[in-house]
PDB file of C-alpha atoms in Angstrom:
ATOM      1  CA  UNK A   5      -1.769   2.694 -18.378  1.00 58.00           C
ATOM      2  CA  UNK A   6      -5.571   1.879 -17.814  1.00 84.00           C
ATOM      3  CA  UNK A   7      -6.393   0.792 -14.607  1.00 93.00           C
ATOM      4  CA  UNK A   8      -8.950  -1.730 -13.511  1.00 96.00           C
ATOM      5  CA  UNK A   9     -12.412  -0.479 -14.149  1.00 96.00           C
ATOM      6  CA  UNK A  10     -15.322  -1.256 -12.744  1.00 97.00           C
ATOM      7  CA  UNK A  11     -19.466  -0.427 -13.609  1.00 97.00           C
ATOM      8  CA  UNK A  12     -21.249   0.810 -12.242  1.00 97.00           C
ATOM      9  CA  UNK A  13     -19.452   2.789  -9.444  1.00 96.00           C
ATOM     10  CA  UNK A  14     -23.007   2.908  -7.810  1.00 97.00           C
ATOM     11  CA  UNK A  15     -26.201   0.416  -7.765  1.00 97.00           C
ATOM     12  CA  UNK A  16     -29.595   0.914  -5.855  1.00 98.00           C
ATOM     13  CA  UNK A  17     -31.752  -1.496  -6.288  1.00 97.00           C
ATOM     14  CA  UNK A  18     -34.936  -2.992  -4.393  1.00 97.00           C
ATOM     15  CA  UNK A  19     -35.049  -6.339  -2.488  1.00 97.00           C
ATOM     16  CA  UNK A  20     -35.722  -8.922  -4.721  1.00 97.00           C
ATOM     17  CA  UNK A  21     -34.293  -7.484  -8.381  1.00 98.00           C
ATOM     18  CA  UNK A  22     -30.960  -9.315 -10.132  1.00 98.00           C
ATOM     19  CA  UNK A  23     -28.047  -7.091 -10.780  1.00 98.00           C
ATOM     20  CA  UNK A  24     -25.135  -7.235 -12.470  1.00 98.00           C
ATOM     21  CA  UNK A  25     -21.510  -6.036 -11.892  1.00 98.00           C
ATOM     22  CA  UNK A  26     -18.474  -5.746 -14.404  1.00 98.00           C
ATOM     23  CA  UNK A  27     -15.327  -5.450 -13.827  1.00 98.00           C
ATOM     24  CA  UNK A  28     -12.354  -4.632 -16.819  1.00 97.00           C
ATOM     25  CA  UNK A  29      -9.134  -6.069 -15.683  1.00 96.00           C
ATOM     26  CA  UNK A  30      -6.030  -4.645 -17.079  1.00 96.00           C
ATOM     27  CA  UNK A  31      -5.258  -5.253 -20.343  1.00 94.00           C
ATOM     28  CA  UNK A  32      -3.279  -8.453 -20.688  1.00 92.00           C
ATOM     29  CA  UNK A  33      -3.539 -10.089 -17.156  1.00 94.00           C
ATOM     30  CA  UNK A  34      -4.702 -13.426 -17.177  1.00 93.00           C
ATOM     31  CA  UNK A  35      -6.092 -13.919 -13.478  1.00 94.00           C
ATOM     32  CA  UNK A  36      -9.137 -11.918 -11.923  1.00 96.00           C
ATOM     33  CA  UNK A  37     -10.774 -11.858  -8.910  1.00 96.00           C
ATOM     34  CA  UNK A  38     -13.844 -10.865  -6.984  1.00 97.00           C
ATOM     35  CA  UNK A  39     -14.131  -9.419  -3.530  1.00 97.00           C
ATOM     36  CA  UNK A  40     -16.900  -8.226  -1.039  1.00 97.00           C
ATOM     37  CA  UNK A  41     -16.624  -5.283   1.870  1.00 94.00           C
ATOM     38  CA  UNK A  42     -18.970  -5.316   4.399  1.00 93.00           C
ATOM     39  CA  UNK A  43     -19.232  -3.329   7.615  1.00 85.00           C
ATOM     40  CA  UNK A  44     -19.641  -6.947   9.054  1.00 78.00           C
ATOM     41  CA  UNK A  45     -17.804  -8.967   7.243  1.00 81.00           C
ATOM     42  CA  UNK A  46     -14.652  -6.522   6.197  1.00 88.00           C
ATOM     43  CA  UNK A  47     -13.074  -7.691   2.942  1.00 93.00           C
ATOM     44  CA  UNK A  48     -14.003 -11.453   1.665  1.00 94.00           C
ATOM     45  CA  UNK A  49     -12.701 -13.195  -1.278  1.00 94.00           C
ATOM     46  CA  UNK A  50     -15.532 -14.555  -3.310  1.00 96.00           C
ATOM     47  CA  UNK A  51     -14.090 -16.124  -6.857  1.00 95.00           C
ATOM     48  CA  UNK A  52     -11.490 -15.939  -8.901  1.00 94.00           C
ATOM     49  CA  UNK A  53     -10.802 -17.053 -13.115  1.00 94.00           C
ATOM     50  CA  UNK A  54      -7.718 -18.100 -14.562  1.00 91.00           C
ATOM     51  CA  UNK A  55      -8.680 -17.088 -17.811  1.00 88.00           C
ATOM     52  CA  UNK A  56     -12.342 -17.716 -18.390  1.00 89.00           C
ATOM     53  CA  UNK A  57     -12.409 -20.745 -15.725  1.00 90.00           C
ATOM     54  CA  UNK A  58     -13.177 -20.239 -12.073  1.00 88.00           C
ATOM     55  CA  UNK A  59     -12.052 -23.713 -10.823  1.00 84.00           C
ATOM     56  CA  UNK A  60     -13.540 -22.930  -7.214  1.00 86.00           C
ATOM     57  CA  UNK A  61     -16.820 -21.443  -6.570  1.00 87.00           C
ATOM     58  CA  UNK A  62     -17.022 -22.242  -2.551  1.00 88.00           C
ATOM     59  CA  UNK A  63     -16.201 -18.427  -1.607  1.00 91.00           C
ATOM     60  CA  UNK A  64     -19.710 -17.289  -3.404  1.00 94.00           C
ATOM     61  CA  UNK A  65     -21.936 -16.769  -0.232  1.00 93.00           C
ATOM     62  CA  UNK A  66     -25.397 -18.560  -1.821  1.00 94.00           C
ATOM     63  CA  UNK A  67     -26.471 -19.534  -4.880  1.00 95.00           C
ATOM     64  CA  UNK A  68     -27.788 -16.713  -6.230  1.00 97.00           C
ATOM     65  CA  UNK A  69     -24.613 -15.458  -6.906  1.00 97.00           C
ATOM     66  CA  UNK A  70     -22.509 -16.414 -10.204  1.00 96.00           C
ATOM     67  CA  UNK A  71     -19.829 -15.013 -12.304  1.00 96.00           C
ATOM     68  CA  UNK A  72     -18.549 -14.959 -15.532  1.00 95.00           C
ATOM     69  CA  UNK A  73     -15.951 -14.763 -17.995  1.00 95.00           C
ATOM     70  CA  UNK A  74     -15.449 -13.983 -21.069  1.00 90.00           C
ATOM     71  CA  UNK A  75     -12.827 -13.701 -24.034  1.00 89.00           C
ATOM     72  CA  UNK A  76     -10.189 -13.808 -20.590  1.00 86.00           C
ATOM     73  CA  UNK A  77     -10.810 -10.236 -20.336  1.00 93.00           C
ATOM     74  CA  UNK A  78     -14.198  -8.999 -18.756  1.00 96.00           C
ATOM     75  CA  UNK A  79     -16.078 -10.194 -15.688  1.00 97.00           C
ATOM     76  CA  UNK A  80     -19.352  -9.474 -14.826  1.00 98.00           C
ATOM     77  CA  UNK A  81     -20.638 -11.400 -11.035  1.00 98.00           C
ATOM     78  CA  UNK A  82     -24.445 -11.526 -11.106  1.00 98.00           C
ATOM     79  CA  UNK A  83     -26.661 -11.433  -8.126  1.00 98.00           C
ATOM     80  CA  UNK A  84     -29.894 -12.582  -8.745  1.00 98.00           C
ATOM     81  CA  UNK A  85     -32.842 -12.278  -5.998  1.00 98.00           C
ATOM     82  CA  UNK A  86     -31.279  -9.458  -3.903  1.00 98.00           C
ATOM     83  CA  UNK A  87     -31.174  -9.100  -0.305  1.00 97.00           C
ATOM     84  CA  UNK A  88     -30.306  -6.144   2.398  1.00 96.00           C
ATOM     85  CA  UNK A  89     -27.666  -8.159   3.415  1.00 95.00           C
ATOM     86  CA  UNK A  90     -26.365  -8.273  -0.316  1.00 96.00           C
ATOM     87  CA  UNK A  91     -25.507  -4.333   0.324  1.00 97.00           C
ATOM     88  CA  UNK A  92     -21.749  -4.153   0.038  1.00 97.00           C
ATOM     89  CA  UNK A  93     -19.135  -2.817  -2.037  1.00 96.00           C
ATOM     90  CA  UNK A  94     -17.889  -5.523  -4.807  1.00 97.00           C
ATOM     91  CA  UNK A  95     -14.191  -5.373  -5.809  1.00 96.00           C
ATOM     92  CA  UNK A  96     -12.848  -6.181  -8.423  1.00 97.00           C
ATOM     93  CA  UNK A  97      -8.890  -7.348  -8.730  1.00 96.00           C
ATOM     94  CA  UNK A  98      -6.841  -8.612 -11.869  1.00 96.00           C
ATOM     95  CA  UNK A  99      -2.940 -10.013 -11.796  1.00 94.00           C
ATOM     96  CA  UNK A 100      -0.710 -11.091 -14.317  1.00 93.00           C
ATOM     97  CA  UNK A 101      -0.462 -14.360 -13.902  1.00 86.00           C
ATOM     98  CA  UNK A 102      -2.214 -16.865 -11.114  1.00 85.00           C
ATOM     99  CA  UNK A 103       0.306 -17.195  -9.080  1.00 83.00           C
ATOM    100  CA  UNK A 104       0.286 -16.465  -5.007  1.00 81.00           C
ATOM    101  CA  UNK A 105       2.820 -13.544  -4.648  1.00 85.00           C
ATOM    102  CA  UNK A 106       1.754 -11.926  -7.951  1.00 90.00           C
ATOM    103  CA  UNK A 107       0.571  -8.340  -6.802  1.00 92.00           C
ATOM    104  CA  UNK A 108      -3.278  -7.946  -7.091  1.00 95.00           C
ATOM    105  CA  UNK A 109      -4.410  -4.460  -8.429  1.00 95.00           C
ATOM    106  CA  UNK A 110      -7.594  -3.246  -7.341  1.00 95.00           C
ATOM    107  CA  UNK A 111     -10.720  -1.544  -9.059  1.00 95.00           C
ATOM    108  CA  UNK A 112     -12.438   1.439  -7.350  1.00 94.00           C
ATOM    109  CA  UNK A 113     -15.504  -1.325  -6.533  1.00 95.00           C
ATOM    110  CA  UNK A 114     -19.240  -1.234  -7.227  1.00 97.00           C
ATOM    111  CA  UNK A 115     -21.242   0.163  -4.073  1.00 96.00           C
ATOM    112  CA  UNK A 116     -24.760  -2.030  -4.064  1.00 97.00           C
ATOM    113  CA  UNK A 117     -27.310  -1.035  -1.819  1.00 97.00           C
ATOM    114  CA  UNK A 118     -30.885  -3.107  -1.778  1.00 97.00           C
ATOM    115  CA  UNK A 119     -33.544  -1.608  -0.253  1.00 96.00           C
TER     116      UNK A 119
ATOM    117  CA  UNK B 289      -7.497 -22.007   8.111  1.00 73.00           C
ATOM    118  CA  UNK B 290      -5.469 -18.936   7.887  1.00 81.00           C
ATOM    119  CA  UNK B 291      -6.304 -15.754   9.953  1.00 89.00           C
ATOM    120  CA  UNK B 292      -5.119 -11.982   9.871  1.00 94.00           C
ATOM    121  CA  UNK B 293      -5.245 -10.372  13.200  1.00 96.00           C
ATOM    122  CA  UNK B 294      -4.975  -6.561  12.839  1.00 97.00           C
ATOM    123  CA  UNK B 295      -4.539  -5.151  16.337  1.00 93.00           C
ATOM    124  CA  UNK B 296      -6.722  -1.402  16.871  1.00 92.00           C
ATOM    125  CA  UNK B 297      -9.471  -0.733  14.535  1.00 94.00           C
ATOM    126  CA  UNK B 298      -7.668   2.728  15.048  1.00 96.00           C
ATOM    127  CA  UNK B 299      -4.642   4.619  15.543  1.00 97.00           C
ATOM    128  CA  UNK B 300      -4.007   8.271  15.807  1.00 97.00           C
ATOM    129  CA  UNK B 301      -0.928   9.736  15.739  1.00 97.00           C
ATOM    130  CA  UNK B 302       0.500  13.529  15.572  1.00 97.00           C
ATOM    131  CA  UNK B 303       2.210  14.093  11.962  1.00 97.00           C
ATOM    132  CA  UNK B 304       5.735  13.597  11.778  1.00 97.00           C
ATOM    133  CA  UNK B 305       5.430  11.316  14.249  1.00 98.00           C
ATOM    134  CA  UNK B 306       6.009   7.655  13.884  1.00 98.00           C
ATOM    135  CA  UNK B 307       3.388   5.045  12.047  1.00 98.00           C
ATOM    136  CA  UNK B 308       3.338   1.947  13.750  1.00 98.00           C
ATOM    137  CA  UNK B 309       0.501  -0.677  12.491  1.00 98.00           C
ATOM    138  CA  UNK B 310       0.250  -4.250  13.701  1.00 98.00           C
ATOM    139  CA  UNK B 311      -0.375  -7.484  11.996  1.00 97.00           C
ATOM    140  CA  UNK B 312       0.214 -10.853  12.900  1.00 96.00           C
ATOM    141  CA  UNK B 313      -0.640 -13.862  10.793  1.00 94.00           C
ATOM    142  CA  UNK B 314      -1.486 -17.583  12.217  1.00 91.00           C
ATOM    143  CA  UNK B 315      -0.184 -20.306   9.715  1.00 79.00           C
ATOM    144  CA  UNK B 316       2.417 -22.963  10.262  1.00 74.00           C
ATOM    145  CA  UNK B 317       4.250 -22.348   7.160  1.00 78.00           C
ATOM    146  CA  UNK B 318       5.038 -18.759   6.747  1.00 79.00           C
ATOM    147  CA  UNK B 319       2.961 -17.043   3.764  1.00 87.00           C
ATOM    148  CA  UNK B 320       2.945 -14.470   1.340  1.00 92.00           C
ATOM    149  CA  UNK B 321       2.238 -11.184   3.100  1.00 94.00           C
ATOM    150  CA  UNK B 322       0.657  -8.010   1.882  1.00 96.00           C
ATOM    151  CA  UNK B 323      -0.320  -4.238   3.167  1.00 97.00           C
ATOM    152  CA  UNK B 324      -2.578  -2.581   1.441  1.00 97.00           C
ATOM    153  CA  UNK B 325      -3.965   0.842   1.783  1.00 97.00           C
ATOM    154  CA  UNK B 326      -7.508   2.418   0.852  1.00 95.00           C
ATOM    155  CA  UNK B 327      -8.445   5.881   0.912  1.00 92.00           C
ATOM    156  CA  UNK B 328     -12.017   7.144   0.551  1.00 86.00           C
ATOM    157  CA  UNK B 329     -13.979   6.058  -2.010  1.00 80.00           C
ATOM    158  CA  UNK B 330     -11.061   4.414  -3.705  1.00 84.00           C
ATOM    159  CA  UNK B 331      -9.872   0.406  -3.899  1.00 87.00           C
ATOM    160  CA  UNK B 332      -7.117  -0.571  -2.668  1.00 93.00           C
ATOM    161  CA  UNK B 333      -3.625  -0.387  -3.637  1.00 95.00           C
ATOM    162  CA  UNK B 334      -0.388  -2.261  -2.630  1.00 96.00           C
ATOM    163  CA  UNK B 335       1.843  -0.740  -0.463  1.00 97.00           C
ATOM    164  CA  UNK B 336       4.346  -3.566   0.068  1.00 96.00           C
ATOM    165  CA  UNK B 337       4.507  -7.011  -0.108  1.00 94.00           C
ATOM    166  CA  UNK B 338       6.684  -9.763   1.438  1.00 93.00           C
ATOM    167  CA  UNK B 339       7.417 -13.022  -0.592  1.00 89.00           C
ATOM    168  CA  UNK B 340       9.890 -14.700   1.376  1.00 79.00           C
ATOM    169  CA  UNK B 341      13.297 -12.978   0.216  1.00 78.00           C
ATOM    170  CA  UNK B 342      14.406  -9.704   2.100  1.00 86.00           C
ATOM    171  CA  UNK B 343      12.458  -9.608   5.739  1.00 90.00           C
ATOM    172  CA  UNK B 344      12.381  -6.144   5.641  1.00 95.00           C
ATOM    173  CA  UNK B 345      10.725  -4.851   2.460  1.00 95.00           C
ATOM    174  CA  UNK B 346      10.516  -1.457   1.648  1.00 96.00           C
ATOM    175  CA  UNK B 347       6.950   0.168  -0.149  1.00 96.00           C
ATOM    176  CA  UNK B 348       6.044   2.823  -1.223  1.00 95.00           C
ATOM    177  CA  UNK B 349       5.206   6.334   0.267  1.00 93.00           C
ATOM    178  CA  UNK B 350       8.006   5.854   2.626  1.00 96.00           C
ATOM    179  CA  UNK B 351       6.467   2.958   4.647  1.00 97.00           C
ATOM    180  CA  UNK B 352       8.166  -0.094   5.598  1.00 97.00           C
ATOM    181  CA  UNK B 353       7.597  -3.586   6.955  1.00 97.00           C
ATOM    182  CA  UNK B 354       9.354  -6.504   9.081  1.00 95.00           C
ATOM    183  CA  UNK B 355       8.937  -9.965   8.987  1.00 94.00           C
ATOM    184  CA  UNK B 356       9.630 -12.205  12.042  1.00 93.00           C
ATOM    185  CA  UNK B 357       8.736 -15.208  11.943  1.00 90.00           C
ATOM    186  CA  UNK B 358       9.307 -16.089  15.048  1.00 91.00           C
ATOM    187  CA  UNK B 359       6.107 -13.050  16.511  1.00 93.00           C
ATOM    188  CA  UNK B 360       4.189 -14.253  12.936  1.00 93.00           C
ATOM    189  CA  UNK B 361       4.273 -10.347  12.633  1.00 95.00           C
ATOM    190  CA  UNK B 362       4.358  -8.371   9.744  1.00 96.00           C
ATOM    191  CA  UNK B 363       3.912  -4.610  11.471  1.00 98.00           C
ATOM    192  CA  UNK B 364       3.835  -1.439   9.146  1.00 98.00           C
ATOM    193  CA  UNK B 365       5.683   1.186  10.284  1.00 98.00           C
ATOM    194  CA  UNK B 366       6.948   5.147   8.704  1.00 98.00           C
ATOM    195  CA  UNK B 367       9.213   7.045  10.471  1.00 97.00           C
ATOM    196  CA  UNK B 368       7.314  10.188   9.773  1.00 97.00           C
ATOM    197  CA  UNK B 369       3.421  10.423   9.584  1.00 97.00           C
ATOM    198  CA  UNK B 370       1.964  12.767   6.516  1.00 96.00           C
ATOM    199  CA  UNK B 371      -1.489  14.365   6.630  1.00 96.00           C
ATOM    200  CA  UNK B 372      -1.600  12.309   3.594  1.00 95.00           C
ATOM    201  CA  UNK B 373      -0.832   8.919   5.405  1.00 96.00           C
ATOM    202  CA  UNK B 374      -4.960   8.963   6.609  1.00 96.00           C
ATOM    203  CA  UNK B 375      -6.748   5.724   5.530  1.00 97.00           C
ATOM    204  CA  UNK B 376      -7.512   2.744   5.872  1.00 96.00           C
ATOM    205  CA  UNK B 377      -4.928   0.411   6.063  1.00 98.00           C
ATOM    206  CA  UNK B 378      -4.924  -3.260   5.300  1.00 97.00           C
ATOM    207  CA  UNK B 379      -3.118  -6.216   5.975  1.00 97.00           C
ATOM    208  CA  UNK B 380      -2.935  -9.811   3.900  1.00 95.00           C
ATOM    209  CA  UNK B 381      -1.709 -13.106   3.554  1.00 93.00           C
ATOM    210  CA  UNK B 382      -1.825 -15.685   0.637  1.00 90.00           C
ATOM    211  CA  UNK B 383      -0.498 -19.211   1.010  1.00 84.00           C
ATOM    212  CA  UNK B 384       2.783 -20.185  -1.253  1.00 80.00           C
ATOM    213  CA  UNK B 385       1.665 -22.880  -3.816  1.00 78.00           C
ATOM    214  CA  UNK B 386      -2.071 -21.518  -3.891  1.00 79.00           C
ATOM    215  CA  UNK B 387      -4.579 -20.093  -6.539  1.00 80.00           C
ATOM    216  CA  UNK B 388      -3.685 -16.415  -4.581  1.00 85.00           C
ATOM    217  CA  UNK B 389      -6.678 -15.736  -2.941  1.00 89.00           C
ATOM    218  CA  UNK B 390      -6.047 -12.674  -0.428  1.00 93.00           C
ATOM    219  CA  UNK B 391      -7.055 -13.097   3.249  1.00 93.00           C
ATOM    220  CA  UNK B 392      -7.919  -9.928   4.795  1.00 95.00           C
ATOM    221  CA  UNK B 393      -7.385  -8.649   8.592  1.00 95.00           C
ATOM    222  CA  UNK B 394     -10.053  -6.236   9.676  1.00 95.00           C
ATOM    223  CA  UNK B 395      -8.002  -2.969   8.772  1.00 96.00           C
ATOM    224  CA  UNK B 396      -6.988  -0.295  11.196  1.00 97.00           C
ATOM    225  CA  UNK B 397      -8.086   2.931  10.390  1.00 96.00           C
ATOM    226  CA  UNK B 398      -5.040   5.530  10.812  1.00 97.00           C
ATOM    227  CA  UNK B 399      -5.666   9.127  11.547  1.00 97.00           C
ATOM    228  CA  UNK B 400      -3.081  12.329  11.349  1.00 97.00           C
ATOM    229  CA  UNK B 401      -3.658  14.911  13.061  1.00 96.00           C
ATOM    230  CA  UNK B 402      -1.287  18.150  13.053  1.00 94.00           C
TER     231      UNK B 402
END
């Protein structure tokens, strides 16, 4: 079956501009996360949604980050007012159900570069 | 706080010989633990995961994993390294009872070399 998808695969954009990243979970699981990969800061969590809520929003690293929801299926995490040090590669995760040993399946990530 | 040490950013080893890749946890009560692995270009997928029944747990790929908590370890090993095996290599913990949010260790970068 379909995978988790993510769009795009690759983003350059200059300092300043807002972008937007979407992630498709698999069809039918309930719980989503984001994630961040940095050369200095290795893998981070950043948010995740049970359904269209994200009950905890502390992981986002500023405010000009935010993420979305909607119809418990698609995600899209918005970055407005880029920065270099915004460059990363964004996963994207879903699971079945919210629940701490459920097995996380990965997207192929969205690699952001700001110039 | 939990923390994921992953001990060598690298490891090289000859194939067919044996995989052996550390990680030890900190965290009073013992968590969910997870390797994952990530080849080029690609996210990551789950190798193995350990949720408190069996302490060794068996993944795919032919890898393998150990938990003892009395080292906090959770060390990847394969008896016989494949070309194939080269990657990155992560390792994870989630706390029982929580939202599971993933807490990486810094990976360890495994190379094969004939």
């Amino acid at each position: 079956g379909a995978g988790v998808s993510q769009s795009p695969s690759n983003k350059v954009t200059e300092k300043g501009k807002d972008v937007e990243l979407r992630c498709d979970p698999i069809s039918g699981h309930t719980a989503l996360y984001w994630y961040r990969q940095s050369l200095g800061q290795g893998l981070e969590f950043l948010i995740y949604f049970q359904g269209n809520s994200a009950p905890d929003k502390s992981g986002l690293p500023s405010d000009r980050f935010s993420a979305e929801r909607t119809g418990g299926s698609v995600s899209t995490l918005t970055i407005q007012r880029t920065q270099q040090e915004d460059s990363a590669v964004y996963l994207c995760a879903s699971s079945l159900v919210l629940r701490a040993a459920d097995t996380q399946y990965f997207g192929p990530g969205t690699r952001l570069t700001v110039l | 706080a939990q923390s994921v040490t992953q001990l060598g950013s690298h490891v090289s080893v000859s194939e067919g010989a044996l995989v052996l890749l550390r990680c030890n946890y900190s965290s009073s009560v013992p968590p969910y633990l997870f390797w994952y692995v990530q080849y080029p270009n690609q996210g990551l997928q789950l190798l193995l995961k350990y949720t408190s029944a069996a302490t060794l747990v068996k993944g795919i790929n032919g890898f393998e994993a150990e938990f003892k908590k009395s080292e906090t370890s959770f060390h990847l090993t394969k008896p016989s390294a494949h070309m194939s095996d080269a990657a990155e290599y992560f390792c994870a913990v989630s706390e029982p009872g929580g939202y599971n949010k993933l807490i990486f260790g810094a990976g360890t970068r495994l190379a094969v070399h004939p």
